[in-house]
């Protein structure tokens, strides 16, 4: 029962994600070509080669890489072709490693930071917010702290934590994904070292995101507690614990949509936090790409981030359908 | 406009009532107070500091805060307080411009989609959803990396162009609920153009909502701009709070223990954005009678 609705819901979502992907790829293709300035010239300037013959050879090489000598529609099709072969070009920063390899080596670090911090801050924040709503004393502390945390720039909290707990207290290392004295291996020693380096960036991401979820949930719960069904339940003499449980179930739905909306901000937060801690994920990669004018690496990272965000959005959509019974039976509920 | 003969007095009463609750709302007063104070510092600070270039080397390096250098000096001997007041100004400009551009786009798209409905709505909605899903900062990274010379204005322009979707969505929903109200029907019957109906009938009826949306976009723009600055894609000239943070971490202020270099810029951003958010909650309570604490 209600299957066609679910199919329509997902069909619409997939259409949006497909369109988004096409737009992202097109933007990625257009920017180097239509921005003022010549990317080939700036890359050549960076290489600082003095022999004219060498400069000419490099110019031909880069022009071929971009495919500037072909008609514009051909360039566009080639771009898509290369993308589907997983070819993102060659990195200039770590020449001649393919960009895809450089990125794939960094992705696990970013995911290891993001997935636990996002899920945990979401869960704890929602619990906190729901618990604080309509409880005077807690509310008066959770609300201001929450607002300060959401207003904090990710990198600043990271800097403060690195300075306080890292440099001054000396409890945690403030740079890198693992100690330079260690080689990556499947040993306990290496794992503990990884964990030791992971804690501060994780904590920083966790804390900044926490505030927003707590505030959002608190406001939703208050709204739900004022609704007719809550009043009716309390008029019937239902225990307030029960009413709060119903309110929580209703309030969690907009919070799931909120999670999807926040994905971009969360990714941005992870990137700058990684830069503060020189954590070897995508953020540090982006910094290196910018410092070295490595446009292929930068654009490859952009594609990876877009794909990651689209996949995460789709997963959230699935969770939404699983949690909200209305989308299953085709009554109101989630809209694309 | 035959319907508005009684409106002026009624409007005045509503306004007076809003003002009455506004000055009694502590959240609003504290929030706007902090924003106003920092705004004045950002406006008059640079005038009083009266230096040609806030990045000038004016004193010995790495001095802790003193009566002469309120926020101390950097590893290069730049005065942190001078940089702070100039940076505050840049931050406000980035927020106002970026938030303003985003608000205008969001209003145009939200009003048209919500009022027109039908296929116009379908297309605009699709556009909104697509821009909504794309991670904003990642797009801004690519754009700014290819821009050779970057200015606050261009930075704010691109922030505005990418951060409007959620606002457009909520304005569309609000417009949708106003569209079939009697006074809008009446305006339509009297032959007003769509543009007039939107600007004269619909927008004024959700002006408080629009103002609050602008405040949130303003705060959001400041945070995005500071992230861009921190990654190294800030304005190529001048100083901003994000650039100060970037410089302090890049030149190991952490390891050298120069806390006066990296604490003020971050605290400044947090204070501006946090105060805006708190003021926003206050405004919500002023405009929405249900939320008022009596």
CSV table of C-alpha atoms in Angstrom, one decimal, chain A residues 88-326:
chain,number,residue,atom,x,y,z
A,88,UNK,CA,40.5,14.0,-12.6
A,89,UNK,CA,43.8,15.0,-14.1
A,90,UNK,CA,47.3,15.0,-12.7
A,91,UNK,CA,48.1,16.8,-9.5
A,92,UNK,CA,50.7,19.6,-9.7
A,93,UNK,CA,51.4,19.7,-6.0
A,94,UNK,CA,52.5,16.1,-5.9
A,95,UNK,CA,53.4,15.7,-9.5
A,96,UNK,CA,52.8,13.2,-11.2
A,97,UNK,CA,50.3,11.5,-8.9
A,98,UNK,CA,46.7,11.3,-10.4
A,99,UNK,CA,44.4,13.7,-8.5
A,100,UNK,CA,41.9,10.8,-7.8
A,101,UNK,CA,44.6,9.0,-5.9
A,102,UNK,CA,45.6,12.0,-3.8
A,103,UNK,CA,42.0,12.6,-2.9
A,104,UNK,CA,41.2,9.0,-2.1
A,105,UNK,CA,44.1,8.9,0.3
A,106,UNK,CA,42.6,12.0,2.1
A,107,UNK,CA,38.9,11.0,2.1
A,108,UNK,CA,39.1,8.4,5.0
A,109,UNK,CA,40.5,11.1,7.3
A,110,UNK,CA,37.7,13.5,6.5
A,111,UNK,CA,35.0,10.9,6.9
A,112,UNK,CA,36.5,9.7,10.2
A,113,UNK,CA,36.2,13.2,11.5
A,114,UNK,CA,32.8,14.1,10.0
A,115,UNK,CA,30.6,11.0,10.5
A,116,UNK,CA,31.1,10.6,14.2
A,117,UNK,CA,31.0,14.3,15.0
A,118,UNK,CA,27.9,15.0,12.9
A,119,UNK,CA,25.9,12.0,14.2
A,120,UNK,CA,27.0,12.4,17.8
A,121,UNK,CA,26.4,16.2,17.9
A,122,UNK,CA,23.0,15.6,16.2
A,123,UNK,CA,22.0,13.0,18.7
A,124,UNK,CA,23.3,14.7,21.8
A,125,UNK,CA,22.0,18.1,20.7
A,126,UNK,CA,18.5,16.8,20.0
A,127,UNK,CA,18.4,15.1,23.4
A,128,UNK,CA,19.7,18.2,25.2
A,129,UNK,CA,17.3,20.5,23.4
A,130,UNK,CA,14.3,18.3,24.1
A,131,UNK,CA,15.2,17.9,27.7
A,132,UNK,CA,15.8,21.6,28.2
A,133,UNK,CA,12.5,22.8,26.6
A,134,UNK,CA,10.1,24.2,29.2
A,135,UNK,CA,12.5,23.6,32.1
A,136,UNK,CA,13.3,27.0,33.2
A,137,UNK,CA,16.7,26.5,34.8
A,138,UNK,CA,18.1,24.3,32.0
A,139,UNK,CA,16.6,26.4,29.3
A,140,UNK,CA,18.3,29.5,30.6
A,141,UNK,CA,21.7,27.8,30.3
A,142,UNK,CA,21.2,25.7,27.2
A,143,UNK,CA,19.9,28.5,25.1
A,144,UNK,CA,22.7,31.1,25.5
A,145,UNK,CA,25.4,28.5,25.3
A,146,UNK,CA,23.7,27.1,22.2
A,147,UNK,CA,23.6,30.5,20.5
A,148,UNK,CA,27.3,31.2,21.3
A,149,UNK,CA,28.3,27.8,19.9
A,150,UNK,CA,26.4,28.2,16.7
A,151,UNK,CA,27.8,31.7,16.2
A,152,UNK,CA,31.3,30.5,16.7
A,153,UNK,CA,33.4,30.1,13.5
A,154,UNK,CA,34.5,26.5,13.3
A,155,UNK,CA,38.2,27.5,12.9
A,156,UNK,CA,38.2,29.7,15.9
A,157,UNK,CA,36.9,27.1,18.3
A,158,UNK,CA,39.5,24.7,16.8
A,159,UNK,CA,42.3,27.3,17.4
A,160,UNK,CA,41.1,27.9,21.0
A,161,UNK,CA,41.0,24.1,21.7
A,162,UNK,CA,44.4,23.5,20.1
A,163,UNK,CA,45.9,26.3,22.1
A,164,UNK,CA,44.2,25.5,25.4
A,165,UNK,CA,44.3,21.7,25.4
A,166,UNK,CA,47.2,21.3,23.0
A,167,UNK,CA,49.8,23.9,23.5
A,168,UNK,CA,49.2,25.1,27.1
A,169,UNK,CA,48.0,21.9,28.7
A,170,UNK,CA,50.0,19.7,26.4
A,171,UNK,CA,47.4,16.9,26.5
A,172,UNK,CA,46.9,16.5,22.8
A,173,UNK,CA,49.0,17.0,19.7
A,174,UNK,CA,47.9,20.0,17.6
A,175,UNK,CA,49.1,19.0,14.1
A,176,UNK,CA,48.9,16.0,11.8
A,177,UNK,CA,46.8,12.8,11.6
A,178,UNK,CA,49.5,10.7,13.3
A,179,UNK,CA,53.0,11.2,14.7
A,180,UNK,CA,55.8,11.8,12.2
A,181,UNK,CA,57.9,9.1,14.0
A,182,UNK,CA,55.3,6.4,13.1
A,183,UNK,CA,54.6,4.6,9.9
A,184,UNK,CA,51.0,3.8,9.1
A,185,UNK,CA,50.4,0.2,10.0
A,186,UNK,CA,47.8,-2.1,11.5
A,187,UNK,CA,49.1,-1.9,15.0
A,188,UNK,CA,47.7,-0.9,18.3
A,189,UNK,CA,50.4,1.7,18.7
A,190,UNK,CA,49.5,3.4,15.5
A,191,UNK,CA,45.7,3.2,16.2
A,192,UNK,CA,46.1,4.9,19.6
A,193,UNK,CA,48.3,7.5,18.0
A,194,UNK,CA,45.6,8.1,15.3
A,195,UNK,CA,43.0,8.4,18.0
A,196,UNK,CA,45.1,10.8,20.0
A,197,UNK,CA,45.4,13.1,17.0
A,198,UNK,CA,41.7,12.7,16.2
A,199,UNK,CA,40.2,13.8,19.5
A,200,UNK,CA,40.7,17.6,19.3
A,201,UNK,CA,39.4,18.1,15.7
A,202,UNK,CA,36.5,15.8,16.5
A,203,UNK,CA,35.7,17.7,19.7
A,204,UNK,CA,35.8,21.0,17.9
A,205,UNK,CA,33.4,19.9,15.2
A,206,UNK,CA,31.2,18.3,17.7
A,207,UNK,CA,30.9,21.3,19.9
A,208,UNK,CA,30.1,23.9,17.2
A,209,UNK,CA,27.4,21.7,15.6
A,210,UNK,CA,25.9,20.8,19.0
A,211,UNK,CA,24.5,24.3,19.7
A,212,UNK,CA,22.4,24.5,16.6
A,213,UNK,CA,20.7,21.1,17.1
A,214,UNK,CA,19.9,21.8,20.8
A,215,UNK,CA,18.3,25.2,19.9
A,216,UNK,CA,16.3,23.7,17.0
A,217,UNK,CA,15.0,20.9,19.0
A,218,UNK,CA,14.1,23.1,22.0
A,219,UNK,CA,12.0,25.3,19.7
A,220,UNK,CA,10.3,22.4,18.0
A,221,UNK,CA,9.4,20.8,21.3
A,222,UNK,CA,7.9,24.0,22.7
A,223,UNK,CA,5.9,24.2,19.5
A,224,UNK,CA,4.7,20.6,19.8
A,225,UNK,CA,3.9,20.9,23.5
A,226,UNK,CA,1.5,23.8,22.6
A,227,UNK,CA,-0.3,21.9,19.9
A,228,UNK,CA,-3.8,20.4,20.3
A,229,UNK,CA,-2.8,16.8,20.7
A,230,UNK,CA,-0.5,17.7,23.6
A,231,UNK,CA,-3.2,19.7,25.3
A,232,UNK,CA,-5.7,16.9,24.7
A,233,UNK,CA,-3.3,14.4,26.2
A,234,UNK,CA,-2.6,16.4,29.3
A,235,UNK,CA,-6.4,17.1,29.7
A,236,UNK,CA,-6.8,13.3,29.7
A,237,UNK,CA,-4.3,13.2,32.5
A,238,UNK,CA,-1.5,11.6,30.6
A,239,UNK,CA,1.9,11.7,32.3
A,240,UNK,CA,4.1,14.5,31.0
A,241,UNK,CA,6.8,12.0,30.1
A,242,UNK,CA,4.4,10.4,27.6
A,243,UNK,CA,3.4,13.7,26.1
A,244,UNK,CA,7.1,14.7,25.8
A,245,UNK,CA,7.8,11.4,24.0
A,246,UNK,CA,5.1,12.1,21.5
A,247,UNK,CA,6.3,15.6,21.0
A,248,UNK,CA,9.9,14.4,20.4
A,249,UNK,CA,8.7,12.0,17.7
A,250,UNK,CA,7.0,14.8,15.9
A,251,UNK,CA,9.8,17.3,16.4
A,252,UNK,CA,12.5,15.0,15.1
A,253,UNK,CA,11.1,15.1,11.5
A,254,UNK,CA,11.9,18.7,10.8
A,255,UNK,CA,15.2,18.2,12.5
A,256,UNK,CA,16.0,15.5,9.9
A,257,UNK,CA,15.3,17.9,7.1
A,258,UNK,CA,17.5,20.4,9.0
A,259,UNK,CA,20.3,17.9,8.9
A,260,UNK,CA,20.1,17.7,5.1
A,261,UNK,CA,20.1,21.5,4.9
A,262,UNK,CA,23.1,21.8,7.2
A,263,UNK,CA,25.3,19.4,5.3
A,264,UNK,CA,27.1,22.1,3.3
A,265,UNK,CA,27.8,24.1,6.5
A,266,UNK,CA,29.1,20.9,8.2
A,267,UNK,CA,31.4,20.1,5.3
A,268,UNK,CA,32.7,23.7,5.4
A,269,UNK,CA,33.3,23.4,9.1
A,270,UNK,CA,35.2,20.1,8.7
A,271,UNK,CA,37.4,21.7,6.0
A,272,UNK,CA,38.5,24.7,8.1
A,273,UNK,CA,38.9,22.5,11.2
A,274,UNK,CA,41.3,20.2,9.3
A,275,UNK,CA,43.3,23.2,8.2
A,276,UNK,CA,43.8,24.3,11.8
A,277,UNK,CA,45.0,20.9,12.9
A,278,UNK,CA,46.9,20.2,9.6
A,279,UNK,CA,44.7,17.1,9.6
A,280,UNK,CA,45.5,15.1,6.4
A,281,UNK,CA,41.9,15.2,5.0
A,282,UNK,CA,40.3,17.1,2.2
A,283,UNK,CA,40.6,20.4,4.0
A,284,UNK,CA,44.3,20.3,4.1
A,285,UNK,CA,44.3,19.1,0.5
A,286,UNK,CA,42.3,22.2,-0.5
A,287,UNK,CA,44.8,24.5,1.3
A,288,UNK,CA,47.7,22.8,-0.5
A,289,UNK,CA,45.9,23.1,-3.8
A,290,UNK,CA,45.3,26.8,-3.3
A,291,UNK,CA,48.8,27.5,-2.1
A,292,UNK,CA,50.3,25.7,-5.1
A,293,UNK,CA,47.7,26.9,-7.6
A,294,UNK,CA,46.9,23.2,-8.3
A,295,UNK,CA,43.6,23.7,-10.0
A,296,UNK,CA,43.1,20.1,-11.0
A,297,UNK,CA,43.4,19.0,-7.4
A,298,UNK,CA,41.1,21.7,-6.3
A,299,UNK,CA,38.4,20.9,-8.9
A,300,UNK,CA,38.7,17.2,-8.2
A,301,UNK,CA,38.2,17.8,-4.5
A,302,UNK,CA,35.1,19.9,-5.3
A,303,UNK,CA,33.6,17.0,-7.3
A,304,UNK,CA,34.3,14.6,-4.5
A,305,UNK,CA,32.6,16.9,-2.0
A,306,UNK,CA,29.6,17.4,-4.2
A,307,UNK,CA,29.2,13.6,-4.7
A,308,UNK,CA,29.6,13.1,-1.0
A,309,UNK,CA,26.9,15.6,-0.1
A,310,UNK,CA,24.5,14.2,-2.7
A,311,UNK,CA,25.0,10.7,-1.3
A,312,UNK,CA,24.4,11.9,2.2
A,313,UNK,CA,21.3,13.7,1.1
A,314,UNK,CA,19.9,10.6,-0.4
A,315,UNK,CA,20.7,8.6,2.8
A,316,UNK,CA,18.8,11.2,4.8
A,317,UNK,CA,15.8,10.9,2.4
A,318,UNK,CA,15.7,7.2,3.0
A,319,UNK,CA,15.8,7.7,6.8
A,320,UNK,CA,13.0,10.2,6.5
A,321,UNK,CA,10.8,7.8,4.7
A,322,UNK,CA,11.6,5.1,7.2
A,323,UNK,CA,10.7,7.4,10.1
A,324,UNK,CA,7.7,9.4,8.8
A,325,UNK,CA,4.8,7.1,8.3
A,326,UNK,CA,3.0,9.7,6.2
